[in-house]
PDB file of C-alpha atoms in Angstrom:
ATOM      1  CA  UNK A 209      -5.457  81.753-101.670  1.00 44.00           C
ATOM      2  CA  UNK A 210      -1.894  83.086-101.626  1.00 50.00           C
ATOM      3  CA  UNK A 211      -0.028  84.106 -98.499  1.00 51.00           C
ATOM      4  CA  UNK A 212       2.871  86.447 -97.988  1.00 50.00           C
ATOM      5  CA  UNK A 213       5.866  84.742 -96.445  1.00 53.00           C
ATOM      6  CA  UNK A 214       9.477  85.588 -95.720  1.00 55.00           C
ATOM      7  CA  UNK A 215      11.209  87.716 -98.351  1.00 57.00           C
ATOM      8  CA  UNK A 216      13.709  86.735-101.012  1.00 56.00           C
ATOM      9  CA  UNK A 217      16.613  86.833 -98.564  1.00 69.00           C
ATOM     10  CA  UNK A 218      15.499  83.345 -97.527  1.00 76.00           C
ATOM     11  CA  UNK A 219      17.601  82.011-100.389  1.00 80.00           C
ATOM     12  CA  UNK A 220      20.672  83.678 -98.885  1.00 80.00           C
ATOM     13  CA  UNK A 221      19.847  82.131 -95.529  1.00 82.00           C
ATOM     14  CA  UNK A 222      19.772  78.677 -97.099  1.00 87.00           C
ATOM     15  CA  UNK A 223      23.157  79.245 -98.765  1.00 87.00           C
ATOM     16  CA  UNK A 224      24.657  80.352 -95.438  1.00 83.00           C
ATOM     17  CA  UNK A 225      23.493  77.080 -93.933  1.00 86.00           C
ATOM     18  CA  UNK A 226      24.860  74.867 -96.695  1.00 87.00           C
ATOM     19  CA  UNK A 227      21.627  74.372 -98.653  1.00 90.00           C
ATOM     20  CA  UNK A 228      21.469  75.005-102.404  1.00 91.00           C
ATOM     21  CA  UNK A 229      18.398  77.189-103.108  1.00 88.00           C
ATOM     22  CA  UNK A 230      18.167  75.970-106.704  1.00 89.00           C
ATOM     23  CA  UNK A 231      18.039  72.381-105.490  1.00 92.00           C
ATOM     24  CA  UNK A 232      15.244  73.293-103.074  1.00 91.00           C
ATOM     25  CA  UNK A 233      13.178  74.930-105.804  1.00 89.00           C
ATOM     26  CA  UNK A 234      13.771  72.095-108.259  1.00 90.00           C
ATOM     27  CA  UNK A 235      12.710  69.478-105.713  1.00 91.00           C
ATOM     28  CA  UNK A 236       9.602  71.512-104.858  1.00 89.00           C
ATOM     29  CA  UNK A 237       8.691  72.095-108.503  1.00 88.00           C
ATOM     30  CA  UNK A 238       8.835  75.884-108.032  1.00 82.00           C
ATOM     31  CA  UNK A 239      10.084  78.506-110.536  1.00 78.00           C
ATOM     32  CA  UNK A 240      13.859  78.712-110.492  1.00 73.00           C
ATOM     33  CA  UNK A 241      13.726  82.506-109.941  1.00 72.00           C
ATOM     34  CA  UNK A 242      11.490  82.284-106.860  1.00 76.00           C
ATOM     35  CA  UNK A 243      14.190  83.474-104.449  1.00 75.00           C
ATOM     36  CA  UNK A 244      15.065  86.364-106.767  1.00 70.00           C
ATOM     37  CA  UNK A 245      11.811  88.058-105.804  1.00 64.00           C
ATOM     38  CA  UNK A 246      11.887  90.633-103.039  1.00 58.00           C
ATOM     39  CA  UNK A 247       8.893  88.958-101.426  1.00 60.00           C
ATOM     40  CA  UNK A 248       7.919  85.328-101.925  1.00 63.00           C
ATOM     41  CA  UNK A 249       4.234  84.791-102.525  1.00 68.00           C
ATOM     42  CA  UNK A 250       3.289  81.118-102.546  1.00 73.00           C
ATOM     43  CA  UNK A 251       0.166  79.029-102.251  1.00 75.00           C
ATOM     44  CA  UNK A 252      -0.141  76.957 -99.093  1.00 78.00           C
ATOM     45  CA  UNK A 253       0.680  73.776-101.003  1.00 80.00           C
ATOM     46  CA  UNK A 254       3.791  75.321-102.580  1.00 84.00           C
ATOM     47  CA  UNK A 255       4.893  76.719 -99.233  1.00 84.00           C
ATOM     48  CA  UNK A 256       4.956  73.292 -97.625  1.00 86.00           C
ATOM     49  CA  UNK A 257       6.541  71.738-100.731  1.00 88.00           C
ATOM     50  CA  UNK A 258       9.386  74.190-100.209  1.00 90.00           C
ATOM     51  CA  UNK A 259       9.668  73.263 -96.526  1.00 91.00           C
ATOM     52  CA  UNK A 260       9.669  69.535 -97.340  1.00 92.00           C
ATOM     53  CA  UNK A 261      12.360  70.090 -99.973  1.00 93.00           C
ATOM     54  CA  UNK A 262      14.603  71.884 -97.481  1.00 93.00           C
ATOM     55  CA  UNK A 263      14.088  69.053 -95.031  1.00 92.00           C
ATOM     56  CA  UNK A 264      15.002  66.422 -97.626  1.00 92.00           C
ATOM     57  CA  UNK A 265      18.265  68.221 -98.405  1.00 91.00           C
ATOM     58  CA  UNK A 266      19.220  68.959 -94.800  1.00 89.00           C
ATOM     59  CA  UNK A 267      22.003  66.931 -93.239  1.00 86.00           C
ATOM     60  CA  UNK A 268      22.124  68.745 -89.902  1.00 89.00           C
ATOM     61  CA  UNK A 269      19.172  67.933 -87.587  1.00 89.00           C
ATOM     62  CA  UNK A 270      19.608  71.408 -86.064  1.00 91.00           C
ATOM     63  CA  UNK A 271      18.982  73.172 -89.374  1.00 90.00           C
ATOM     64  CA  UNK A 272      15.455  74.308 -88.364  1.00 90.00           C
ATOM     65  CA  UNK A 273      16.931  76.067 -85.341  1.00 88.00           C
ATOM     66  CA  UNK A 274      19.795  77.531 -87.366  1.00 87.00           C
ATOM     67  CA  UNK A 275      17.406  79.058 -89.890  1.00 85.00           C
ATOM     68  CA  UNK A 276      15.430  80.599 -87.023  1.00 80.00           C
ATOM     69  CA  UNK A 277      18.653  82.023 -85.578  1.00 76.00           C
ATOM     70  CA  UNK A 278      19.545  83.896 -88.769  1.00 75.00           C
ATOM     71  CA  UNK A 279      20.875  87.368 -88.040  1.00 71.00           C
ATOM     72  CA  UNK A 280      18.248  90.139 -88.159  1.00 73.00           C
ATOM     73  CA  UNK A 281      15.454  87.705 -89.011  1.00 71.00           C
ATOM     74  CA  UNK A 282      13.112  90.054 -87.136  1.00 68.00           C
ATOM     75  CA  UNK A 283      13.500  92.540 -89.996  1.00 68.00           C
ATOM     76  CA  UNK A 284      12.519  90.048 -92.715  1.00 67.00           C
ATOM     77  CA  UNK A 285       8.900  91.191 -92.821  1.00 73.00           C
ATOM     78  CA  UNK A 286       6.796  94.019 -91.334  1.00 76.00           C
ATOM     79  CA  UNK A 287       4.555  91.628 -89.306  1.00 80.00           C
ATOM     80  CA  UNK A 288       7.565  90.032 -87.598  1.00 83.00           C
ATOM     81  CA  UNK A 289       9.182  93.404 -86.991  1.00 84.00           C
ATOM     82  CA  UNK A 290       5.954  94.763 -85.513  1.00 85.00           C
ATOM     83  CA  UNK A 291       5.821  91.821 -83.101  1.00 87.00           C
ATOM     84  CA  UNK A 292       9.490  92.298 -82.204  1.00 89.00           C
ATOM     85  CA  UNK A 293       8.743  95.919 -81.204  1.00 89.00           C
ATOM     86  CA  UNK A 294       6.272  94.738 -78.528  1.00 91.00           C
ATOM     87  CA  UNK A 295       6.663  95.519 -74.839  1.00 93.00           C
ATOM     88  CA  UNK A 296       7.052  91.879 -73.707  1.00 95.00           C
ATOM     89  CA  UNK A 297       6.685  88.234 -74.742  1.00 95.00           C
ATOM     90  CA  UNK A 298       2.970  88.104 -74.066  1.00 94.00           C
ATOM     91  CA  UNK A 299       2.282  90.999 -76.421  1.00 93.00           C
ATOM     92  CA  UNK A 300       4.824  89.639 -78.910  1.00 93.00           C
ATOM     93  CA  UNK A 301       2.995  86.307 -79.232  1.00 93.00           C
ATOM     94  CA  UNK A 302      -0.429  87.948 -79.420  1.00 90.00           C
ATOM     95  CA  UNK A 303       0.718  90.325 -82.137  1.00 88.00           C
ATOM     96  CA  UNK A 304       2.480  87.545 -84.054  1.00 87.00           C
ATOM     97  CA  UNK A 305      -0.678  85.430 -83.880  1.00 85.00           C
ATOM     98  CA  UNK A 306      -2.758  88.335 -85.149  1.00 82.00           C
ATOM     99  CA  UNK A 307      -0.591  88.903 -88.226  1.00 81.00           C
ATOM    100  CA  UNK A 308       0.506  85.316 -88.897  1.00 79.00           C
ATOM    101  CA  UNK A 309      -1.738  85.013 -91.952  1.00 71.00           C
ATOM    102  CA  UNK A 310       0.450  87.624 -93.660  1.00 75.00           C
ATOM    103  CA  UNK A 311       3.571  85.496 -93.171  1.00 75.00           C
ATOM    104  CA  UNK A 312       2.639  81.854 -93.775  1.00 77.00           C
ATOM    105  CA  UNK A 313      -0.428  79.561 -93.907  1.00 75.00           C
ATOM    106  CA  UNK A 314      -0.396  78.699 -90.204  1.00 82.00           C
ATOM    107  CA  UNK A 315      -2.131  80.376 -87.288  1.00 80.00           C
ATOM    108  CA  UNK A 316      -1.403  80.465 -83.553  1.00 85.00           C
ATOM    109  CA  UNK A 317      -4.040  79.437 -81.042  1.00 85.00           C
ATOM    110  CA  UNK A 318      -3.024  80.937 -77.711  1.00 89.00           C
ATOM    111  CA  UNK A 319      -4.300  79.611 -74.388  1.00 90.00           C
ATOM    112  CA  UNK A 320      -3.302  81.639 -71.352  1.00 89.00           C
ATOM    113  CA  UNK A 321      -3.557  79.983 -67.936  1.00 92.00           C
ATOM    114  CA  UNK A 322      -2.584  81.128 -64.468  1.00 92.00           C
ATOM    115  CA  UNK A 323       1.118  80.234 -64.699  1.00 96.00           C
ATOM    116  CA  UNK A 324       1.738  79.293 -68.322  1.00 95.00           C
ATOM    117  CA  UNK A 325       0.760  80.197 -71.887  1.00 95.00           C
ATOM    118  CA  UNK A 326       0.480  77.595 -74.652  1.00 95.00           C
ATOM    119  CA  UNK A 327       0.704  78.328 -78.375  1.00 93.00           C
ATOM    120  CA  UNK A 328      -0.731  75.669 -80.693  1.00 91.00           C
ATOM    121  CA  UNK A 329       0.070  75.629 -84.407  1.00 89.00           C
ATOM    122  CA  UNK A 330      -2.991  75.270 -86.625  1.00 81.00           C
ATOM    123  CA  UNK A 331      -3.051  75.109 -90.422  1.00 77.00           C
ATOM    124  CA  UNK A 332      -5.447  77.341 -92.316  1.00 56.00           C
ATOM    125  CA  UNK A 333      -6.549  74.840 -94.951  1.00 52.00           C
ATOM    126  CA  UNK A 334      -4.545  71.665 -95.329  1.00 48.00           C
ATOM    127  CA  UNK A 335      -5.380  67.985 -94.984  1.00 48.00           C
ATOM    128  CA  UNK A 336      -1.877  66.684 -94.340  1.00 63.00           C
ATOM    129  CA  UNK A 337       0.028  66.916 -91.026  1.00 78.00           C
ATOM    130  CA  UNK A 338       2.401  69.831 -90.604  1.00 86.00           C
ATOM    131  CA  UNK A 339       5.988  68.904 -91.550  1.00 90.00           C
ATOM    132  CA  UNK A 340       8.132  68.214 -88.446  1.00 93.00           C
ATOM    133  CA  UNK A 341      10.863  70.413 -89.944  1.00 93.00           C
ATOM    134  CA  UNK A 342       8.457  73.355 -90.056  1.00 92.00           C
ATOM    135  CA  UNK A 343       7.193  72.752 -86.510  1.00 94.00           C
ATOM    136  CA  UNK A 344      10.688  72.641 -85.019  1.00 95.00           C
ATOM    137  CA  UNK A 345      11.638  75.758 -86.959  1.00 93.00           C
ATOM    138  CA  UNK A 346       8.534  77.624 -85.812  1.00 92.00           C
ATOM    139  CA  UNK A 347       9.164  76.767 -82.153  1.00 96.00           C
ATOM    140  CA  UNK A 348      12.839  77.731 -82.506  1.00 94.00           C
ATOM    141  CA  UNK A 349      11.772  81.026 -84.095  1.00 91.00           C
ATOM    142  CA  UNK A 350       9.707  81.896 -80.997  1.00 94.00           C
ATOM    143  CA  UNK A 351      12.481  80.881 -78.596  1.00 95.00           C
ATOM    144  CA  UNK A 352      15.150  82.792 -80.523  1.00 93.00           C
ATOM    145  CA  UNK A 353      13.230  86.060 -80.757  1.00 93.00           C
ATOM    146  CA  UNK A 354      12.067  85.936 -77.151  1.00 95.00           C
ATOM    147  CA  UNK A 355      15.687  85.495 -76.048  1.00 94.00           C
ATOM    148  CA  UNK A 356      16.982  88.173 -78.407  1.00 93.00           C
ATOM    149  CA  UNK A 357      14.361  90.729 -77.390  1.00 93.00           C
ATOM    150  CA  UNK A 358      14.892  90.190 -73.644  1.00 96.00           C
ATOM    151  CA  UNK A 359      18.616  89.343 -73.571  1.00 95.00           C
ATOM    152  CA  UNK A 360      17.610  86.435 -71.328  1.00 94.00           C
ATOM    153  CA  UNK A 361      17.762  82.671 -71.771  1.00 92.00           C
ATOM    154  CA  UNK A 362      14.125  81.673 -72.217  1.00 94.00           C
ATOM    155  CA  UNK A 363      13.257  77.992 -72.554  1.00 94.00           C
ATOM    156  CA  UNK A 364       9.815  76.441 -73.016  1.00 97.00           C
ATOM    157  CA  UNK A 365       8.174  74.508 -70.197  1.00 96.00           C
ATOM    158  CA  UNK A 366       6.702  71.891 -72.523  1.00 97.00           C
ATOM    159  CA  UNK A 367       6.523  70.950 -76.185  1.00 97.00           C
ATOM    160  CA  UNK A 368       3.972  68.542 -77.637  1.00 95.00           C
ATOM    161  CA  UNK A 369       4.145  67.235 -81.212  1.00 94.00           C
ATOM    162  CA  UNK A 370       2.238  64.852 -83.437  1.00 90.00           C
ATOM    163  CA  UNK A 371       5.520  63.091 -84.270  1.00 91.00           C
ATOM    164  CA  UNK A 372       8.234  61.444 -82.196  1.00 92.00           C
ATOM    165  CA  UNK A 373      11.431  63.449 -81.837  1.00 91.00           C
ATOM    166  CA  UNK A 374      14.376  61.461 -80.536  1.00 88.00           C
ATOM    167  CA  UNK A 375      17.298  63.543 -81.741  1.00 91.00           C
ATOM    168  CA  UNK A 376      19.416  64.499 -78.725  1.00 93.00           C
ATOM    169  CA  UNK A 377      20.693  67.739 -80.296  1.00 94.00           C
ATOM    170  CA  UNK A 378      17.137  69.032 -80.775  1.00 94.00           C
ATOM    171  CA  UNK A 379      16.192  68.085 -77.230  1.00 93.00           C
ATOM    172  CA  UNK A 380      19.318  69.828 -75.902  1.00 94.00           C
ATOM    173  CA  UNK A 381      18.503  72.960 -77.899  1.00 94.00           C
ATOM    174  CA  UNK A 382      15.037  73.292 -76.380  1.00 95.00           C
ATOM    175  CA  UNK A 383      16.133  71.961 -72.981  1.00 94.00           C
ATOM    176  CA  UNK A 384      13.488  69.232 -72.840  1.00 95.00           C
ATOM    177  CA  UNK A 385      12.089  66.163 -74.549  1.00 94.00           C
ATOM    178  CA  UNK A 386       9.076  66.440 -76.828  1.00 95.00           C
ATOM    179  CA  UNK A 387       5.811  64.864 -75.666  1.00 94.00           C
ATOM    180  CA  UNK A 388       3.888  62.869 -78.280  1.00 93.00           C
ATOM    181  CA  UNK A 389       0.329  64.197 -78.482  1.00 89.00           C
ATOM    182  CA  UNK A 390      -2.474  65.105 -80.900  1.00 85.00           C
ATOM    183  CA  UNK A 391      -1.347  68.714 -81.371  1.00 86.00           C
ATOM    184  CA  UNK A 392       1.819  70.721 -82.029  1.00 92.00           C
ATOM    185  CA  UNK A 393       2.165  73.166 -79.164  1.00 94.00           C
ATOM    186  CA  UNK A 394       4.788  74.995 -77.126  1.00 97.00           C
ATOM    187  CA  UNK A 395       4.304  76.271 -73.571  1.00 97.00           C
ATOM    188  CA  UNK A 396       6.113  79.146 -71.857  1.00 97.00           C
ATOM    189  CA  UNK A 397       6.094  80.401 -68.293  1.00 97.00           C
ATOM    190  CA  UNK A 398       4.038  83.574 -67.891  1.00 96.00           C
ATOM    191  CA  UNK A 399       6.805  85.067 -65.766  1.00 96.00           C
ATOM    192  CA  UNK A 400       9.192  84.726 -68.727  1.00 97.00           C
ATOM    193  CA  UNK A 401       6.657  86.332 -71.051  1.00 97.00           C
ATOM    194  CA  UNK A 402       6.418  89.377 -68.772  1.00 96.00           C
ATOM    195  CA  UNK A 403      10.133  90.216 -69.074  1.00 97.00           C
ATOM    196  CA  UNK A 404      10.365  93.636 -70.798  1.00 96.00           C
ATOM    197  CA  UNK A 405      11.616  93.691 -74.396  1.00 95.00           C
ATOM    198  CA  UNK A 406      14.652  95.880 -75.002  1.00 93.00           C
ATOM    199  CA  UNK A 407      13.393  96.086 -78.596  1.00 90.00           C
ATOM    200  CA  UNK A 408      10.134  97.823 -77.618  1.00 88.00           C
ATOM    201  CA  UNK A 409       9.438 100.661 -80.040  1.00 84.00           C
ATOM    202  CA  UNK A 410       5.989 102.224 -79.894  1.00 80.00           C
ATOM    203  CA  UNK A 411       6.728 104.909 -82.485  1.00 78.00           C
ATOM    204  CA  UNK A 412       7.440 102.315 -85.175  1.00 76.00           C
ATOM    205  CA  UNK A 413       4.340 100.364 -84.221  1.00 74.00           C
ATOM    206  CA  UNK A 414       2.233 103.493 -84.621  1.00 76.00           C
ATOM    207  CA  UNK A 415       2.754 103.579 -88.344  1.00 67.00           C
ATOM    208  CA  UNK A 416       3.294  99.852 -89.030  1.00 75.00           C
ATOM    209  CA  UNK A 417       0.109  98.520 -87.483  1.00 74.00           C
ATOM    210  CA  UNK A 418      -2.507 100.510 -89.451  1.00 75.00           C
ATOM    211  CA  UNK A 419      -1.158  99.169 -92.733  1.00 69.00           C
ATOM    212  CA  UNK A 420      -0.825  95.623 -91.384  1.00 75.00           C
ATOM    213  CA  UNK A 421      -4.461  95.721 -90.296  1.00 73.00           C
ATOM    214  CA  UNK A 422      -5.449  96.919 -93.740  1.00 70.00           C
ATOM    215  CA  UNK A 423      -3.519  94.050 -95.325  1.00 66.00           C
ATOM    216  CA  UNK A 424      -5.389  91.569 -93.173  1.00 66.00           C
ATOM    217  CA  UNK A 425      -8.703  93.084 -94.196  1.00 63.00           C
ATOM    218  CA  UNK A 426      -7.710  92.914 -97.853  1.00 59.00           C
ATOM    219  CA  UNK A 427      -6.318  89.387 -97.699  1.00 55.00           C
ATOM    220  CA  UNK A 428      -9.527  87.596 -98.641  1.00 51.00           C
ATOM    221  CA  UNK A 429     -11.151  90.140-100.893  1.00 48.00           C
ATOM    222  CA  UNK A 430      -8.515  91.538-103.216  1.00 49.00           C
ATOM    223  CA  UNK A 431      -5.774  89.694-105.062  1.00 58.00           C
ATOM    224  CA  UNK A 432      -5.549  92.102-107.997  1.00 76.00           C
ATOM    225  CA  UNK A 433      -2.354  93.446-109.489  1.00 84.00           C
ATOM    226  CA  UNK A 434      -3.365  96.841-108.144  1.00 86.00           C
ATOM    227  CA  UNK A 435      -3.273  95.436-104.627  1.00 81.00           C
ATOM    228  CA  UNK A 436       0.028  93.671-105.271  1.00 82.00           C
ATOM    229  CA  UNK A 437       1.538  96.942-106.469  1.00 89.00           C
ATOM    230  CA  UNK A 438       0.279  98.757-103.366  1.00 87.00           C
ATOM    231  CA  UNK A 439       1.684  96.058-101.072  1.00 79.00           C
ATOM    232  CA  UNK A 440       5.109  96.352-102.676  1.00 84.00           C
ATOM    233  CA  UNK A 441       5.051 100.148-102.528  1.00 89.00           C
ATOM    234  CA  UNK A 442       4.276 100.086 -98.797  1.00 84.00           C
ATOM    235  CA  UNK A 443       7.551  98.253 -98.238  1.00 79.00           C
ATOM    236  CA  UNK A 444       9.831 100.072-100.680  1.00 86.00           C
ATOM    237  CA  UNK A 445       8.676 103.701-100.372  1.00 89.00           C
ATOM    238  CA  UNK A 446      10.550 104.272 -97.064  1.00 85.00           C
ATOM    239  CA  UNK A 447      13.724 103.210 -98.899  1.00 85.00           C
ATOM    240  CA  UNK A 448      13.171 105.905-101.528  1.00 89.00           C
ATOM    241  CA  UNK A 449      12.115 103.404-104.196  1.00 88.00           C
ATOM    242  CA  UNK A 450       8.901 104.172-106.056  1.00 91.00           C
ATOM    243  CA  UNK A 451       9.388 103.616-109.790  1.00 93.00           C
ATOM    244  CA  UNK A 452       7.416 101.127-111.860  1.00 95.00           C
ATOM    245  CA  UNK A 453      10.721  99.371-112.550  1.00 94.00           C
ATOM    246  CA  UNK A 454      11.268  98.884-108.794  1.00 90.00           C
ATOM    247  CA  UNK A 455       7.807  97.380-108.359  1.00 90.00           C
ATOM    248  CA  UNK A 456       7.992  95.174-111.459  1.00 89.00           C
ATOM    249  CA  UNK A 457      11.311  93.764-110.236  1.00 88.00           C
ATOM    250  CA  UNK A 458       9.847  93.016-106.800  1.00 81.00           C
ATOM    251  CA  UNK A 459       6.918  91.188-108.422  1.00 82.00           C
ATOM    252  CA  UNK A 460       9.213  89.227-110.712  1.00 81.00           C
ATOM    253  CA  UNK A 461       7.672  90.496-113.960  1.00 85.00           C
ATOM    254  CA  UNK A 462       8.635  92.971-116.676  1.00 90.00           C
ATOM    255  CA  UNK A 463       7.591  96.607-116.684  1.00 93.00           C
ATOM    256  CA  UNK A 464       5.533  96.040-119.831  1.00 93.00           C
ATOM    257  CA  UNK A 465       3.717  93.063-118.306  1.00 92.00           C
ATOM    258  CA  UNK A 466       2.879  95.065-115.192  1.00 92.00           C
ATOM    259  CA  UNK A 467       1.539  97.932-117.281  1.00 94.00           C
ATOM    260  CA  UNK A 468      -0.635  95.497-119.246  1.00 92.00           C
ATOM    261  CA  UNK A 469      -1.962  93.834-116.073  1.00 90.00           C
ATOM    262  CA  UNK A 470      -2.895  97.170-114.533  1.00 92.00           C
ATOM    263  CA  UNK A 471      -4.529  98.362-117.737  1.00 91.00           C
ATOM    264  CA  UNK A 472      -6.651  95.209-117.681  1.00 88.00           C
ATOM    265  CA  UNK A 473      -7.903  96.343-114.255  1.00 86.00           C
ATOM    266  CA  UNK A 474      -8.712  99.834-115.593  1.00 87.00           C
ATOM    267  CA  UNK A 475      -5.931 101.490-113.652  1.00 90.00           C
ATOM    268  CA  UNK A 476      -2.267 102.437-114.084  1.00 94.00           C
ATOM    269  CA  UNK A 477       0.884 102.611-112.007  1.00 95.00           C
ATOM    270  CA  UNK A 478       0.665 106.322-111.206  1.00 95.00           C
ATOM    271  CA  UNK A 479      -2.861 105.899-109.837  1.00 93.00           C
ATOM    272  CA  UNK A 480      -1.688 103.068-107.577  1.00 93.00           C
ATOM    273  CA  UNK A 481       1.324 105.079-106.417  1.00 95.00           C
ATOM    274  CA  UNK A 482      -0.886 108.074-105.597  1.00 93.00           C
ATOM    275  CA  UNK A 483      -3.423 105.862-103.799  1.00 90.00           C
ATOM    276  CA  UNK A 484      -0.683 104.220-101.713  1.00 91.00           C
ATOM    277  CA  UNK A 485       0.883 107.527-100.776  1.00 92.00           C
ATOM    278  CA  UNK A 486      -2.489 109.002 -99.839  1.00 91.00           C
ATOM    279  CA  UNK A 487      -3.425 105.981 -97.701  1.00 87.00           C
ATOM    280  CA  UNK A 488      -0.084 105.994 -95.881  1.00 88.00           C
ATOM    281  CA  UNK A 489      -0.104 109.763 -95.414  1.00 90.00           C
ATOM    282  CA  UNK A 490      -3.530 109.612 -93.753  1.00 87.00           C
ATOM    283  CA  UNK A 491      -2.417 106.746 -91.520  1.00 82.00           C
ATOM    284  CA  UNK A 492       0.677 108.643 -90.441  1.00 84.00           C
ATOM    285  CA  UNK A 493      -1.298 111.821 -89.728  1.00 87.00           C
ATOM    286  CA  UNK A 494      -4.001 110.024 -87.732  1.00 78.00           C
ATOM    287  CA  UNK A 495      -1.845 107.524 -85.861  1.00 74.00           C
ATOM    288  CA  UNK A 496       1.492 109.247 -85.290  1.00 79.00           C
ATOM    289  CA  UNK A 497       2.883 112.636 -84.366  1.00 83.00           C
ATOM    290  CA  UNK A 498       5.300 112.710 -87.309  1.00 86.00           C
ATOM    291  CA  UNK A 499       5.924 116.022 -89.035  1.00 91.00           C
ATOM    292  CA  UNK A 500       5.128 116.722 -92.682  1.00 93.00           C
ATOM    293  CA  UNK A 501       8.867 116.528 -93.402  1.00 93.00           C
ATOM    294  CA  UNK A 502       9.067 113.034 -91.878  1.00 91.00           C
ATOM    295  CA  UNK A 503       6.011 111.830 -93.798  1.00 92.00           C
ATOM    296  CA  UNK A 504       7.281 113.265 -97.059  1.00 93.00           C
ATOM    297  CA  UNK A 505      10.539 111.376 -96.551  1.00 92.00           C
ATOM    298  CA  UNK A 506       8.744 108.060 -95.847  1.00 91.00           C
ATOM    299  CA  UNK A 507       6.640 108.538 -98.977  1.00 94.00           C
ATOM    300  CA  UNK A 508       9.796 109.057-101.089  1.00 93.00           C
ATOM    301  CA  UNK A 509       9.159 112.715-101.968  1.00 94.00           C
ATOM    302  CA  UNK A 510      12.332 114.675-102.675  1.00 91.00           C
ATOM    303  CA  UNK A 511      10.740 117.875-101.372  1.00 93.00           C
ATOM    304  CA  UNK A 512       8.195 118.397 -98.607  1.00 95.00           C
ATOM    305  CA  UNK A 513       6.349 120.981-100.714  1.00 95.00           C
ATOM    306  CA  UNK A 514       5.681 118.346-103.376  1.00 95.00           C
ATOM    307  CA  UNK A 515       4.025 116.165-100.731  1.00 95.00           C
ATOM    308  CA  UNK A 516       1.985 119.089 -99.375  1.00 95.00           C
ATOM    309  CA  UNK A 517       0.684 119.959-102.831  1.00 95.00           C
ATOM    310  CA  UNK A 518      -0.185 116.342-103.553  1.00 94.00           C
ATOM    311  CA  UNK A 519      -2.006 115.951-100.233  1.00 94.00           C
ATOM    312  CA  UNK A 520      -4.087 119.036-100.955  1.00 92.00           C
ATOM    313  CA  UNK A 521      -5.006 117.580-104.342  1.00 92.00           C
ATOM    314  CA  UNK A 522      -6.065 114.257-102.764  1.00 91.00           C
ATOM    315  CA  UNK A 523      -8.113 115.657 -99.891  1.00 88.00           C
ATOM    316  CA  UNK A 524      -8.893 119.273-100.728  1.00 89.00           C
ATOM    317  CA  UNK A 525      -7.276 120.444 -97.494  1.00 89.00           C
ATOM    318  CA  UNK A 526      -3.893 121.033 -95.920  1.00 92.00           C
ATOM    319  CA  UNK A 527      -2.045 118.501 -93.800  1.00 91.00           C
ATOM    320  CA  UNK A 528      -2.608 120.596 -90.688  1.00 91.00           C
ATOM    321  CA  UNK A 529      -6.344 120.990 -91.333  1.00 90.00           C
ATOM    322  CA  UNK A 530      -6.757 117.257 -92.016  1.00 87.00           C
ATOM    323  CA  UNK A 531      -5.038 116.346 -88.757  1.00 87.00           C
ATOM    324  CA  UNK A 532      -7.114 118.880 -86.799  1.00 85.00           C
ATOM    325  CA  UNK A 533     -10.419 117.671 -88.253  1.00 81.00           C
ATOM    326  CA  UNK A 534      -9.757 113.976 -87.703  1.00 73.00           C
ATOM    327  CA  UNK A 535      -8.147 113.997 -84.265  1.00 65.00           C
TER     328      UNK A 535
END
């Protein structure tokens, strides 16, 4: 199975931290244009090959933490952004755990006790231990976003790993020494996780979460090109991008190849564009209070009337009537 991970800007992040993206891809045996794609879609094995390659090229032991501290990393994918818009750390970790399968082939197991909460990293389907580089980066990612969202210094209470970590700079970063154990887990104080997020944004969550839930439901049952087109459109429509050329570029294939793939599935690009717009329009109408003008803008219509006519064609009713009947 393939998993969605961080977008193509990851290559830029590597460059900013002194790592040659081409060298990473060559060492991992991945296509040289991998980072040219708007969204990287890798198998679990390829994902960890990439992580191991970065580790082998890294000279700074703090590189995992530096990657996690990349500016605006919370905007790199809708699942991360949705978690960042939570009301506090507790909700942030729960939401991140819920959508983790859309980001990388690792899940969070969360155990909440009276005073602390522990998050254990668990692989979805792998027989080898998680790379230490990945584990340190994942823990740093949590620490960085919790601090950024609260404007407070938040340090873990405990970290356990399946490997020994003796580097003083890593220990100083986290403010503690790692404990050797049978699992890779990080523990935070519940009082820290209750600090309100300044990044809380319920209006954004209202229209992000329905689509994220749909993606999770589709993850195991549909890996068609039609689905891949719809996934890309969900991300680029709000930017006003909706052409077949835009989607083909994001998927890393030619326009002609995309047309041929869709034809092989008895569909075409216009049908997928219409289906995506209809699905998003219904989600917005049922889960937000956005106006028709706002929805038309998010669906990349130049005129609201064009959206209203299209919606009537899809559903046989007006936007107002649809909202009244389903609320």
